[in-house]
XYZ file of C-alpha atoms in Angstrom:
337
model
C -246.626 -111.628 -46.775
C -243.567 -109.893 -45.407
C -241.997 -107.474 -47.871
C -238.279 -108.073 -48.429
C -236.270 -104.894 -47.909
C -232.825 -103.812 -48.979
C -231.713 -104.306 -45.356
C -232.778 -107.968 -45.537
C -230.650 -108.440 -48.655
C -227.695 -106.657 -47.033
C -227.924 -108.786 -43.890
C -228.102 -112.073 -45.834
C -225.213 -111.038 -48.125
C -223.094 -109.678 -45.269
C -222.661 -106.252 -46.846
C -224.014 -102.756 -46.332
C -227.298 -101.528 -47.765
C -225.264 -99.004 -49.787
C -223.361 -101.844 -51.451
C -226.625 -103.578 -52.338
C -227.880 -100.328 -53.832
C -224.724 -99.966 -55.919
C -225.091 -103.501 -57.281
C -228.769 -103.023 -58.129
C -228.057 -99.740 -59.887
C -225.149 -101.191 -61.855
C -222.642 -98.813 -60.318
C -218.895 -99.332 -60.342
C -216.547 -99.757 -57.336
C -218.014 -103.112 -56.261
C -215.732 -106.148 -56.274
C -216.917 -108.879 -58.687
C -217.158 -111.483 -55.943
C -219.293 -109.153 -53.791
C -221.496 -108.310 -56.762
C -222.062 -112.039 -57.405
C -223.073 -112.662 -53.796
C -225.507 -109.733 -53.744
C -227.093 -110.744 -57.057
C -227.514 -114.314 -55.786
C -229.206 -113.128 -52.584
C -231.455 -110.731 -54.534
C -232.617 -113.702 -56.626
C -233.015 -116.009 -53.607
C -235.136 -113.482 -51.699
C -236.934 -112.287 -54.863
C -236.157 -108.733 -53.803
C -237.935 -105.998 -55.779
C -236.820 -102.433 -55.055
C -239.581 -99.944 -54.331
C -239.492 -97.610 -57.328
C -241.198 -94.753 -55.486
C -238.805 -94.918 -52.536
C -235.795 -95.115 -54.845
C -236.872 -92.047 -56.789
C -237.451 -90.067 -53.582
C -233.965 -90.870 -52.315
C -232.233 -89.802 -55.527
C -232.602 -87.532 -58.527
C -233.542 -90.499 -60.735
C -236.940 -91.967 -61.560
C -235.686 -95.465 -62.501
C -238.042 -95.241 -65.438
C -237.003 -95.681 -69.076
C -239.077 -94.837 -72.110
C -239.409 -96.843 -75.319
C -240.467 -94.594 -78.197
C -241.800 -96.371 -81.270
C -244.045 -95.559 -84.220
C -246.173 -98.745 -84.240
C -246.394 -100.361 -80.785
C -248.618 -103.244 -81.954
C -246.379 -104.578 -84.736
C -244.489 -107.848 -84.423
C -241.204 -105.945 -84.484
C -242.370 -103.714 -81.633
C -243.456 -106.724 -79.562
C -239.957 -108.219 -79.681
C -238.325 -104.871 -78.904
C -240.694 -104.290 -75.971
C -240.001 -107.770 -74.615
C -236.243 -107.230 -74.732
C -236.508 -103.816 -73.093
C -238.760 -105.198 -70.342
C -236.328 -108.034 -69.613
C -233.455 -105.557 -69.467
C -235.364 -103.261 -67.122
C -236.392 -106.132 -64.868
C -232.784 -107.296 -64.535
C -231.724 -103.758 -63.637
C -234.692 -103.030 -61.329
C -235.978 -100.331 -63.668
C -239.452 -99.847 -65.120
C -240.446 -99.290 -68.726
C -243.081 -97.077 -70.316
C -243.947 -97.431 -74.016
C -244.740 -94.196 -75.838
C -246.095 -94.303 -79.419
C -245.007 -91.431 -81.669
C -247.024 -90.589 -84.773
C -244.916 -88.216 -86.844
C -247.903 -87.636 -89.122
C -249.842 -85.979 -86.286
C -249.687 -82.160 -86.521
C -248.818 -81.677 -82.834
C -246.559 -84.707 -82.283
C -243.617 -82.564 -81.083
C -245.675 -80.837 -78.388
C -247.078 -84.178 -77.247
C -243.585 -85.647 -77.083
C -242.247 -82.718 -75.051
C -245.167 -83.028 -72.632
C -244.598 -86.772 -72.195
C -240.881 -86.373 -71.544
C -241.545 -83.651 -68.963
C -244.362 -85.494 -67.195
C -242.649 -88.899 -67.006
C -239.301 -87.718 -65.613
C -237.529 -90.416 -67.583
C -233.950 -91.455 -66.874
C -233.413 -92.293 -70.518
C -235.049 -93.206 -73.806
C -234.781 -96.072 -76.278
C -235.816 -94.926 -79.755
C -236.751 -97.581 -82.308
C -236.689 -97.355 -86.105
C -237.774 -95.672 -88.265
C -238.421 -92.642 -86.004
C -234.849 -92.774 -84.660
C -233.778 -91.357 -88.044
C -236.051 -88.303 -87.821
C -233.946 -85.183 -87.281
C -236.781 -83.131 -85.755
C -237.633 -85.880 -83.267
C -234.025 -86.241 -82.165
C -233.874 -82.466 -81.687
C -236.695 -82.740 -79.123
C -234.720 -85.295 -77.088
C -231.558 -83.185 -77.335
C -233.533 -80.140 -76.162
C -234.720 -82.128 -73.119
C -231.180 -83.296 -72.322
C -232.406 -86.890 -72.082
C -229.892 -89.740 -72.567
C -230.870 -91.763 -75.651
C -229.961 -95.058 -77.257
C -231.060 -95.627 -80.840
C -231.957 -99.036 -82.236
C -230.747 -99.647 -85.817
C -230.353 -95.991 -86.885
C -228.861 -94.896 -90.197
C -226.851 -92.122 -88.512
C -226.712 -91.329 -84.811
C -225.933 -88.060 -83.007
C -222.547 -88.225 -81.230
C -224.140 -88.128 -77.769
C -226.453 -91.099 -78.406
C -225.652 -94.752 -77.940
C -226.553 -97.129 -80.766
C -227.378 -100.821 -81.051
C -227.728 -102.484 -84.423
C -227.077 -105.527 -86.580
C -225.360 -105.611 -89.975
C -228.366 -105.574 -92.338
C -226.187 -105.246 -95.415
C -224.040 -108.251 -94.576
C -227.076 -110.338 -93.604
C -228.869 -109.603 -96.898
C -225.705 -110.419 -98.792
C -225.461 -113.778 -97.006
C -229.071 -114.602 -97.883
C -228.490 -113.726 -101.546
C -225.290 -115.788 -101.618
C -227.285 -118.716 -100.218
C -229.823 -118.422 -103.062
C -227.016 -118.155 -105.607
C -225.465 -121.260 -104.088
C -228.723 -123.115 -104.762
C -228.324 -122.259 -108.443
C -230.723 -119.306 -108.619
C -229.720 -116.526 -110.997
C -233.062 -114.878 -111.735
C -233.851 -113.527 -108.257
C -236.612 -111.068 -107.457
C -236.218 -108.587 -104.610
C -239.013 -106.889 -102.647
C -237.689 -103.653 -101.172
C -238.769 -102.179 -97.858
C -240.159 -98.645 -97.419
C -237.854 -95.690 -98.001
C -238.636 -94.416 -94.467
C -236.740 -97.366 -92.942
C -232.987 -96.993 -93.320
C -232.625 -100.782 -93.018
C -234.448 -101.110 -96.354
C -231.575 -99.478 -98.233
C -228.936 -101.516 -96.398
C -230.708 -104.780 -97.210
C -230.992 -103.872 -100.868
C -227.314 -102.929 -100.917
C -226.452 -106.386 -99.582
C -228.606 -108.062 -102.234
C -227.019 -106.083 -105.059
C -223.493 -106.567 -103.703
C -223.879 -110.363 -103.693
C -225.332 -110.379 -107.219
C -222.498 -108.175 -108.510
C -219.820 -110.300 -106.815
C -221.284 -113.392 -108.515
C -221.355 -111.630 -111.882
C -225.142 -111.911 -112.088
C -227.092 -108.991 -113.527
C -230.090 -107.807 -111.509
C -233.356 -107.822 -113.474
C -234.748 -104.414 -112.479
C -238.275 -105.466 -113.460
C -238.052 -107.931 -110.561
C -237.105 -105.285 -107.960
C -240.285 -103.764 -106.487
C -241.002 -101.431 -103.554
C -243.102 -102.724 -100.637
C -244.003 -101.289 -97.241
C -243.181 -104.146 -94.836
C -246.831 -105.358 -94.740
C -248.102 -108.742 -95.898
C -250.635 -106.898 -98.090
C -247.823 -105.330 -100.099
C -246.227 -108.775 -100.369
C -249.472 -110.107 -101.826
C -249.724 -107.286 -104.355
C -246.079 -107.380 -105.423
C -246.129 -111.172 -105.510
C -248.931 -110.935 -108.085
C -246.782 -108.633 -110.223
C -243.635 -110.735 -109.975
C -245.345 -114.046 -110.654
C -247.259 -112.603 -113.621
C -244.040 -111.760 -115.472
C -243.470 -113.747 -118.681
C -240.034 -114.681 -117.330
C -240.798 -114.862 -113.647
C -238.007 -115.221 -111.060
C -237.069 -118.610 -109.641
C -236.524 -117.075 -106.206
C -237.928 -114.020 -104.409
C -236.113 -112.372 -101.500
C -238.431 -110.097 -99.512
C -236.970 -107.457 -97.181
C -239.055 -108.689 -94.266
C -241.044 -111.769 -93.308
C -244.510 -110.233 -93.561
C -243.905 -109.399 -97.219
C -242.388 -112.852 -97.776
C -245.580 -114.354 -96.353
C -247.614 -112.321 -98.854
C -245.485 -113.652 -101.722
C -245.858 -117.203 -100.397
C -249.658 -116.915 -100.238
C -249.752 -115.542 -103.785
C -247.666 -118.467 -105.045
C -250.030 -120.948 -103.383
C -253.025 -119.120 -104.847
C -251.658 -119.661 -108.363
C -250.603 -123.254 -107.763
C -246.883 -122.488 -107.856
C -245.169 -125.042 -105.628
C -242.771 -123.709 -103.003
C -239.870 -124.483 -103.002
C -240.040 -126.824 -106.032
C -240.998 -124.123 -108.545
C -240.229 -120.989 -106.513
C -238.012 -120.252 -103.524
C -239.188 -117.552 -101.099
C -237.178 -116.027 -98.258
C -237.567 -113.111 -95.884
C -235.828 -111.173 -93.129
C -236.367 -110.749 -89.335
C -237.493 -114.237 -88.160
C -240.921 -112.839 -87.297
C -243.685 -115.136 -85.959
C -245.226 -115.120 -89.443
C -242.133 -116.889 -90.826
C -242.703 -119.812 -88.459
C -246.502 -119.919 -88.776
C -246.427 -120.300 -92.592
C -246.264 -123.564 -94.483
C -243.688 -124.190 -95.657
C -241.904 -122.232 -92.975
C -239.929 -119.310 -94.379
C -236.150 -119.199 -94.694
C -235.108 -115.919 -93.084
C -232.498 -113.865 -91.251
C -232.886 -113.818 -87.483
C -232.563 -110.217 -86.360
C -231.729 -109.995 -82.617
C -234.519 -107.486 -81.907
C -235.070 -108.362 -78.249
C -231.336 -108.580 -77.586
C -230.787 -105.140 -79.128
C -233.414 -103.646 -76.811
C -231.897 -105.347 -73.765
C -228.472 -104.007 -74.746
C -229.996 -100.530 -75.112
C -231.209 -100.722 -71.505
C -227.757 -101.807 -70.323
C -226.182 -98.819 -72.040
C -228.721 -96.347 -70.624
C -228.242 -97.430 -67.014
C -224.445 -97.566 -67.290
C -223.170 -94.800 -64.958
C -220.299 -93.962 -67.331
C -222.709 -93.463 -70.219
C -224.947 -91.280 -68.052
C -221.967 -89.118 -67.108
C -220.937 -88.818 -70.744
C -217.689 -90.670 -70.163
C -216.599 -93.928 -71.746
C -219.535 -93.989 -74.182
C -219.902 -97.487 -75.607
C -220.104 -96.441 -79.279
C -222.167 -98.520 -81.662
C -222.845 -102.061 -80.511
C -223.171 -104.533 -83.392
C -225.033 -107.731 -82.489
C -224.824 -110.923 -84.572
C -227.521 -112.172 -86.950
C -228.271 -115.731 -88.049
C -229.336 -117.289 -91.344
C -232.308 -119.570 -90.590
C -232.825 -122.243 -93.270
C -236.363 -123.596 -93.573
C -238.589 -125.286 -96.108
C -239.434 -122.320 -98.373
C -236.138 -122.421 -100.298
C -234.564 -125.122 -102.448
C -232.428 -125.713 -105.550
C -233.485 -124.016 -108.769
């Protein structure tokens, strides 16, 4: 097979190889109509830039890093997919680096990885994006960073997030609209800043409706289905058990759902259960779980776009905090009280 080169793309598009390079790298100073033609020809010829040759001809590696605490979780899978799609569209490559903050030498390992990989930028996922010591390592390395769903971001970092508080409020308002007043809430772990925002949304909706929160029905989980099972047992054993349970993520909602089925409590006839994230577990359950769709893959793709933006890399025209929309997904696990 003949390998398609940048000169082949330039010849077909009727432009210079330099113009093709500018389009591929997302650089400015290319007319929109020329950019469209080049992108069409790149797709037609299935042109794939040679990463090694590109790095030799510039000071960039065209390699981005995704740093995450649990690379095998469902959340991580969606984030990785979005980052990969973003890198592919921009002719970059992605490397996934797990970070275990509980390891005694994690900082040294992180410094060594950053130095060895020669990254052009880093995407940092929650909850480690909220760790001050970790962010200090990236600042020390001078590496451009974009944080996904942080609680607070350093001024030099880009951020991509959704409105967890508003989404949780919408879910609670939906349950209230079904007539539920005695609503249980399964919190997420303290280490995830999104946990607090989701609880704030729940409490805000209850307060606005003039409904008092039963604190015995607010329990702390850890985003695992096991914790959902355990806390579901506690909630459903209460003398005055809730008519609806809102879990801070879908894995915990699945645990609550399994517990209800174990005790013969019909869902949604006798108990409504809802979650957050639109994880695969929410669609695999029966009944399927009402949830909030968090745009995890889209946030990662947007993080890539920010990192490769020449203005962001130069520190000019930084694109602040991007807020992506969420969606309330209604399924069979919720119904009228």
